[in-house]
Coordinates of C-alpha atoms and ligand atoms in Angstrom, one line a residue:
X620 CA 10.8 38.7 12.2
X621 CA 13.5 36.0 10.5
X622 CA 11.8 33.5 8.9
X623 CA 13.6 29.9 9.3
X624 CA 12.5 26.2 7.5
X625 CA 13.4 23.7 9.2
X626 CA 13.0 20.2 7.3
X627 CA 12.1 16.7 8.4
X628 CA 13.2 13.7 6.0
X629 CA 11.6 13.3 2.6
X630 CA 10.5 17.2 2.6
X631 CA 13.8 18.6 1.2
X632 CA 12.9 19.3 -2.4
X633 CA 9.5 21.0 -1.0
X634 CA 11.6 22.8 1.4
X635 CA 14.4 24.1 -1.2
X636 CA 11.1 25.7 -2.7
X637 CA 9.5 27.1 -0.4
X638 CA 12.5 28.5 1.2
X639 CA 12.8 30.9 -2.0
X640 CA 10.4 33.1 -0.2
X641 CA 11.3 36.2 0.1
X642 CA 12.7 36.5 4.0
X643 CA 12.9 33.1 4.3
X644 CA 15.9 30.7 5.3
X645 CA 16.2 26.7 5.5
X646 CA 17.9 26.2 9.2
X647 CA 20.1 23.4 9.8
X648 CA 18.7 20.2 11.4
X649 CA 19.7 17.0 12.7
X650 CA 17.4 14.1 13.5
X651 CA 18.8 10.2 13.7
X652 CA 18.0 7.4 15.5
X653 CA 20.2 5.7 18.3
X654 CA 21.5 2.1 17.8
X655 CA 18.8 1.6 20.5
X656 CA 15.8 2.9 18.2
X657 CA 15.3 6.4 20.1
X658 CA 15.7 9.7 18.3
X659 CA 18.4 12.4 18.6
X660 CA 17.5 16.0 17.7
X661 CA 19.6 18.7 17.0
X662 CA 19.2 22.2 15.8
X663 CA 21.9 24.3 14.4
X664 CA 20.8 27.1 14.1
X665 CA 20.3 30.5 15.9
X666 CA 16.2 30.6 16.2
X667 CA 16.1 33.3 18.9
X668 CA 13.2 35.7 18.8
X669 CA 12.7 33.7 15.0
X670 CA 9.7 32.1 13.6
X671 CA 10.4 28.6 12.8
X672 CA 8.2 26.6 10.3
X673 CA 8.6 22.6 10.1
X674 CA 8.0 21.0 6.8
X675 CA 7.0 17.3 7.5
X676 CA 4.6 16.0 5.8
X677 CA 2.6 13.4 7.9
X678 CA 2.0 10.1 6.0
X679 CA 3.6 7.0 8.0
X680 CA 2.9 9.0 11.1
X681 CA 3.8 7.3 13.8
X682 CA 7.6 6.9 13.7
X683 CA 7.7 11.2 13.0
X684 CA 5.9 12.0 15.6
X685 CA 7.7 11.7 18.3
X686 CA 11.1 13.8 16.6
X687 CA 8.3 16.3 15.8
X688 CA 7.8 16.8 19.5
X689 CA 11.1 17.0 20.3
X690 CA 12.0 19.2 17.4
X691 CA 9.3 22.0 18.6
X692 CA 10.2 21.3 22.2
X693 CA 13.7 22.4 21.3
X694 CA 12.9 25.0 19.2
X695 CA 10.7 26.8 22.0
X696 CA 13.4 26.1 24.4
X697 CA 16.2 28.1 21.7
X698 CA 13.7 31.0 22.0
X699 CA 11.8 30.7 18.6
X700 CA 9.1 32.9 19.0
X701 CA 6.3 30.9 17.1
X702 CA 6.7 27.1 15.8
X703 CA 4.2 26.1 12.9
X704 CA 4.0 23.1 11.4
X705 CA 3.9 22.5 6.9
X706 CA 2.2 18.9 6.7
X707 CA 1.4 18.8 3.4
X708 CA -0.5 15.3 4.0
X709 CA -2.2 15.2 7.4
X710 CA -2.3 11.8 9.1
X711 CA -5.2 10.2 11.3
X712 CA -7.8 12.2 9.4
X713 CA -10.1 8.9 8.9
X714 CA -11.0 7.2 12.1
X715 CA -13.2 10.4 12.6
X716 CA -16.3 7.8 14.5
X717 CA -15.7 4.9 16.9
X718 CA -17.2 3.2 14.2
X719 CA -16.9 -0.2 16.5
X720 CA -17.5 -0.2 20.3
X721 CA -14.1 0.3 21.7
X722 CA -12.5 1.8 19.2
X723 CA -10.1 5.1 19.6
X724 CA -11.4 8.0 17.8
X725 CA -7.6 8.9 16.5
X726 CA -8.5 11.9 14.1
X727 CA -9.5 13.9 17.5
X728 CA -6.5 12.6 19.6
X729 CA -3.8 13.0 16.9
X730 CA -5.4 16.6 16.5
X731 CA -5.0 17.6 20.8
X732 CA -1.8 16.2 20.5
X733 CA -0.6 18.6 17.3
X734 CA -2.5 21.2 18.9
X735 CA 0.1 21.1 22.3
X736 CA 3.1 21.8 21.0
X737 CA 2.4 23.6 17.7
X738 CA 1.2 27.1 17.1
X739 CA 0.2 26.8 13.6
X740 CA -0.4 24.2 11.3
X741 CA -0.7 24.5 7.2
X742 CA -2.0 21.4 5.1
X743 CA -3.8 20.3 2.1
X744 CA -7.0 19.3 1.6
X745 CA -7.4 17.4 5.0
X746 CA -10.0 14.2 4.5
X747 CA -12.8 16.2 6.3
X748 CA -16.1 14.2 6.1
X749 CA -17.7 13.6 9.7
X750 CA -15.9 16.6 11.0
X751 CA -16.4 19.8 9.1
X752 CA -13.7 21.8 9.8
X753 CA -10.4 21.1 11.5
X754 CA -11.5 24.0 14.1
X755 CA -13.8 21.1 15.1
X756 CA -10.9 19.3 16.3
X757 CA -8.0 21.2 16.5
X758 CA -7.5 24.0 19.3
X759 CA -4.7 26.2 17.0
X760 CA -4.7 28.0 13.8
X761 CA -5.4 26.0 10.9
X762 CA -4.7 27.1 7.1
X763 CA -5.5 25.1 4.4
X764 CA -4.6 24.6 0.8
X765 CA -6.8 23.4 -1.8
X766 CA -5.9 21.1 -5.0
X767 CA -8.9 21.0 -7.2
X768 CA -7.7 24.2 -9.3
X769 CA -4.3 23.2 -10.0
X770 CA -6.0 19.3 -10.5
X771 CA -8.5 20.6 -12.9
X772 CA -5.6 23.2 -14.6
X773 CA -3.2 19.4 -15.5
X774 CA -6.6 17.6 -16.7
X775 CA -7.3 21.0 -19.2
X776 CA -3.4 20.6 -20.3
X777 CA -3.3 17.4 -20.6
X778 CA -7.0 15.6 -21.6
X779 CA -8.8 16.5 -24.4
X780 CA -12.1 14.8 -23.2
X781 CA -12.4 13.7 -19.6
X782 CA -15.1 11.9 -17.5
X783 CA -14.7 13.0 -13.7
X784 CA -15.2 9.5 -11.8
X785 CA -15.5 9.8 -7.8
X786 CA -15.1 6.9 -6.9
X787 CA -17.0 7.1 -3.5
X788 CA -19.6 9.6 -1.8
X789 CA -16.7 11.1 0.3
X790 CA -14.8 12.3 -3.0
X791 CA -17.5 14.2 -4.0
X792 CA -16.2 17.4 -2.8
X793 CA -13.0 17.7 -4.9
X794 CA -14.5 15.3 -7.9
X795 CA -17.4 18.3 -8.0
X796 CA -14.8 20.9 -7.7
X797 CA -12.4 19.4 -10.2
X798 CA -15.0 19.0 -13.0
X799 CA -16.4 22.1 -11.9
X800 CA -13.0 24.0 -12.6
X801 CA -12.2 21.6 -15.6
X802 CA -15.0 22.3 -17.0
X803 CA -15.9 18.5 -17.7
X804 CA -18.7 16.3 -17.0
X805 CA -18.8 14.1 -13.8
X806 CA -20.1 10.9 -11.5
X807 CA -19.6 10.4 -8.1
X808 CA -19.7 6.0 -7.6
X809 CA -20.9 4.6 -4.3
X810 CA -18.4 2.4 -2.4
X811 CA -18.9 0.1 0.6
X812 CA -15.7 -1.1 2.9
X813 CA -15.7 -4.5 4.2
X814 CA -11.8 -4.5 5.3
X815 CA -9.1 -2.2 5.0
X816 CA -7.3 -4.2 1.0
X817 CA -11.9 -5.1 0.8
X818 CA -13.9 -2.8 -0.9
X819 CA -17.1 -3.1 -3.3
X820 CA -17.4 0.4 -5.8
X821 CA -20.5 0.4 -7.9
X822 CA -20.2 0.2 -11.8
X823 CA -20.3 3.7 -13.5
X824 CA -23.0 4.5 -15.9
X825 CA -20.8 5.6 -19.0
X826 CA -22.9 4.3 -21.7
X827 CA -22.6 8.1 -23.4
X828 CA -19.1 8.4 -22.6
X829 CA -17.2 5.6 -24.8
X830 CA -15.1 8.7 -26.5
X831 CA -14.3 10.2 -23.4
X832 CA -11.0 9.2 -20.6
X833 CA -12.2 8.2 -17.3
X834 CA -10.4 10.7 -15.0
X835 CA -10.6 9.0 -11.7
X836 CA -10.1 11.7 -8.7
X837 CA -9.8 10.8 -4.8
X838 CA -7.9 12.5 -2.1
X839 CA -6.1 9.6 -0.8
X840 CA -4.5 7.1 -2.6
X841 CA -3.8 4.1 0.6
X842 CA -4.2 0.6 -0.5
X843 CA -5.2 1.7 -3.9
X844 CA -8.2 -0.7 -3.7
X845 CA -10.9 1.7 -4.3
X846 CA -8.9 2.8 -7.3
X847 CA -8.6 -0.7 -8.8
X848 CA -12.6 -1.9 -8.2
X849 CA -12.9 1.0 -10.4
X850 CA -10.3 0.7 -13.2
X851 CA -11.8 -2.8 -13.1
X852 CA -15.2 -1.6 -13.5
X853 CA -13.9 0.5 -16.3
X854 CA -12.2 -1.4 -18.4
X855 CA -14.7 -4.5 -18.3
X856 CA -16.9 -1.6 -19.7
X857 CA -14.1 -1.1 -22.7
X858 CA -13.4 2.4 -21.7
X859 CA -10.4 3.8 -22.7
X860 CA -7.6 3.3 -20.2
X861 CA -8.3 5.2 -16.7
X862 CA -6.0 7.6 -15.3
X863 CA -6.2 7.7 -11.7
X864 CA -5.3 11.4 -9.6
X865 CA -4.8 11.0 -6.1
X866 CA -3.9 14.5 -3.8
X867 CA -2.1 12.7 -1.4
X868 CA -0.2 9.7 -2.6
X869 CA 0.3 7.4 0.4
X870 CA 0.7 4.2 -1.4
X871 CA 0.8 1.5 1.3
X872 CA 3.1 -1.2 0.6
X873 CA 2.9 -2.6 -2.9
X874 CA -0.1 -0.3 -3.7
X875 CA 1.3 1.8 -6.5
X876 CA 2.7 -1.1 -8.7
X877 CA -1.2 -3.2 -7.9
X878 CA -2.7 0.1 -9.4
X879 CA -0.4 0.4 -12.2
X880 CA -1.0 -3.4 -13.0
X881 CA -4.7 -3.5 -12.9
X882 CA -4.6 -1.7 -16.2
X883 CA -4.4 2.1 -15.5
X884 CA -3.5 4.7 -17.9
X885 CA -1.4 7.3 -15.7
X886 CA -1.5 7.7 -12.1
X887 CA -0.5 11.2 -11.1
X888 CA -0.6 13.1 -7.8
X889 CA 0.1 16.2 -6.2
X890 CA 3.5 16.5 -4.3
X891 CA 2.0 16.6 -0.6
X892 CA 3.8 13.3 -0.1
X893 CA 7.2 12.8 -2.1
X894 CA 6.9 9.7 -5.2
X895 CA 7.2 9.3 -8.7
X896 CA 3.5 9.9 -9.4
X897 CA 3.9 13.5 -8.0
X898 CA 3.1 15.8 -11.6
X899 CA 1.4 18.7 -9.5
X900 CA 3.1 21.3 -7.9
X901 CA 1.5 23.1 -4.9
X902 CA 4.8 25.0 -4.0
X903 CA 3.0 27.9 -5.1
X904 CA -0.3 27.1 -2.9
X905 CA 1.6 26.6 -0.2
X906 CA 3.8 29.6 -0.5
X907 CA 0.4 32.2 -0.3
X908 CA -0.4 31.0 2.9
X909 CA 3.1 31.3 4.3
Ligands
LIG2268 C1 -11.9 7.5 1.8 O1 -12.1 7.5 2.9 C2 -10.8 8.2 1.1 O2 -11.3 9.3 0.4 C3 -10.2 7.3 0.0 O3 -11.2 6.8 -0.8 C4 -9.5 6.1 0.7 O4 -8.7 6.5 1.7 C5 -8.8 5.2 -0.3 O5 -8.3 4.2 0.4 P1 -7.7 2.9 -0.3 O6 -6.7 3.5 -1.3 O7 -7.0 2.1 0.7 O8 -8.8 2.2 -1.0

């Protein structure tokens, strides 16, 4: 069966990449807006009886959403026999509780609505902490990719002596699997959220590690706060400067430059969201699963 990538905004240089598969072909598509703000899809290309992948990575959700729809609508309609989705970054992973009376649990709604209209989706590390597995949640096929080898593999090339820094209980699981893989020693910090830019991190014991570089390692990167309490923490404690990995590098608003200015060494990312941090390639990753 023809394999054909189809490509949403922002995902071309991913999509050039992927589309060196063997078998597989990047289809022509057209997505704009109206002057009056609604979306106009077009696909030019012959999908008949063809499996169609999307590549759209998810962060800033809501305005993709509804050309996603349309897009696998359309693509069903042209008589593509499967429609998966490629989001690198998957969106809406967080509000996993009603964690105030009222509230809309939006990891499990985002997850029925993906699950309607697409047959398959592929991402990277999703932020799973109250759920388990996206099987919990999500009603298709899931594959996922993982980023803690290829992390660990640019910390070996590129720092001599690193301290693994969590900087809260829920990075645990890829801080552990980074050092793990690194082969470097580790601390997970404990961090309490008063408001979405408000957040207390506790101050990392590093008395023995003066001759070491704080690696700090999170899956999302948002506001950046939790990354700057702890550069903070850091340098008051005259480490040498912190460099700060983030998987998925949302960077809301101003977030990125706050980071860099708070007295950070490097901040680098993998490239499940496009930006200039992006130093790790999971093309490859990607590509198995495929
Ligand atoms: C926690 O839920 C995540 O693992 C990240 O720690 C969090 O998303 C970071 O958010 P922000 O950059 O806004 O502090």
């Amino acid at each position: 069966m023809k394999t054909i990538l189809f490509c949403f905004p922002g995902n071309e240089v991913l999509a050039k990449k992927l589309s060196e598969k063997p078998g597989f072909a990047i289809g022509g598509l057209e997505i704009r807006q109206f002057p009056d703000g609604e979306s106009y899809v077009r696909i030019i290309s012959n999908v008949k009886d063809c499996r169609s992948i999307l590549i759209c990575s998810l962060d800033r959700p809501d305005n993709k959403l509804l050309p996603l729809y349309f897009t696998c609508r359309a693509l069903k309609e042209l008589g593509s026999s499967r429609v998966e989705l490629v989001a690198p970054y998957l969106a809406y992973m967080r509000q996993d509780k009603r964690f105030h009376p009222g509230e809309a649990v939006t990891s499990d709604a985002f997850a029925a609505l993906l699950s309607g209209f697409v047959d398959r989706l592929v991402t990277v590390d999703p932020h799973l902490h109250r759920h388990h597995s996206l099987a919990e949640i999500y009603s298709i096929p899931t594959s996922l990719v993982h980023a803690a080898e290829p992390i660990s593999q640019w910390i070996k090339n590129n720092i001599q002596k690193s301290l693994l820094i969590g900087p809260d209980e829920e990075s645990r699981q890829w801080v552990e699997a980074v050092a793990k893989a690194a082969g470097a020693p580790f601390e997970v910090l404990l961090k309490n959220r008063k408001g979405d830019r408000d957040v207390d991190v506790s101050i990392p014991d590093v008395e023995k590690y003066h001759d070491h570089i704080p690696v700090l390692v999170d899956d999302i990167i948002s506001t950046a706060h939790t990354m700057i309490e702890t550069v903070k923490h850091l340098n008051e404690l005259r480490m040498k400067p912190p460099v700060c990995i983030g998987v998925h590098p949302v960077f809301a608003g101003d977030a990125y430059a706050e980071l860099k200015a708070a007295g950070t060494g490097e901040i680098i990312s993998c490239n499940t969201i496009i930006h200039p941090s992006n130093k790790i390639d999971l093309t490859h990753q990607l590509s198995i699963v495929l």
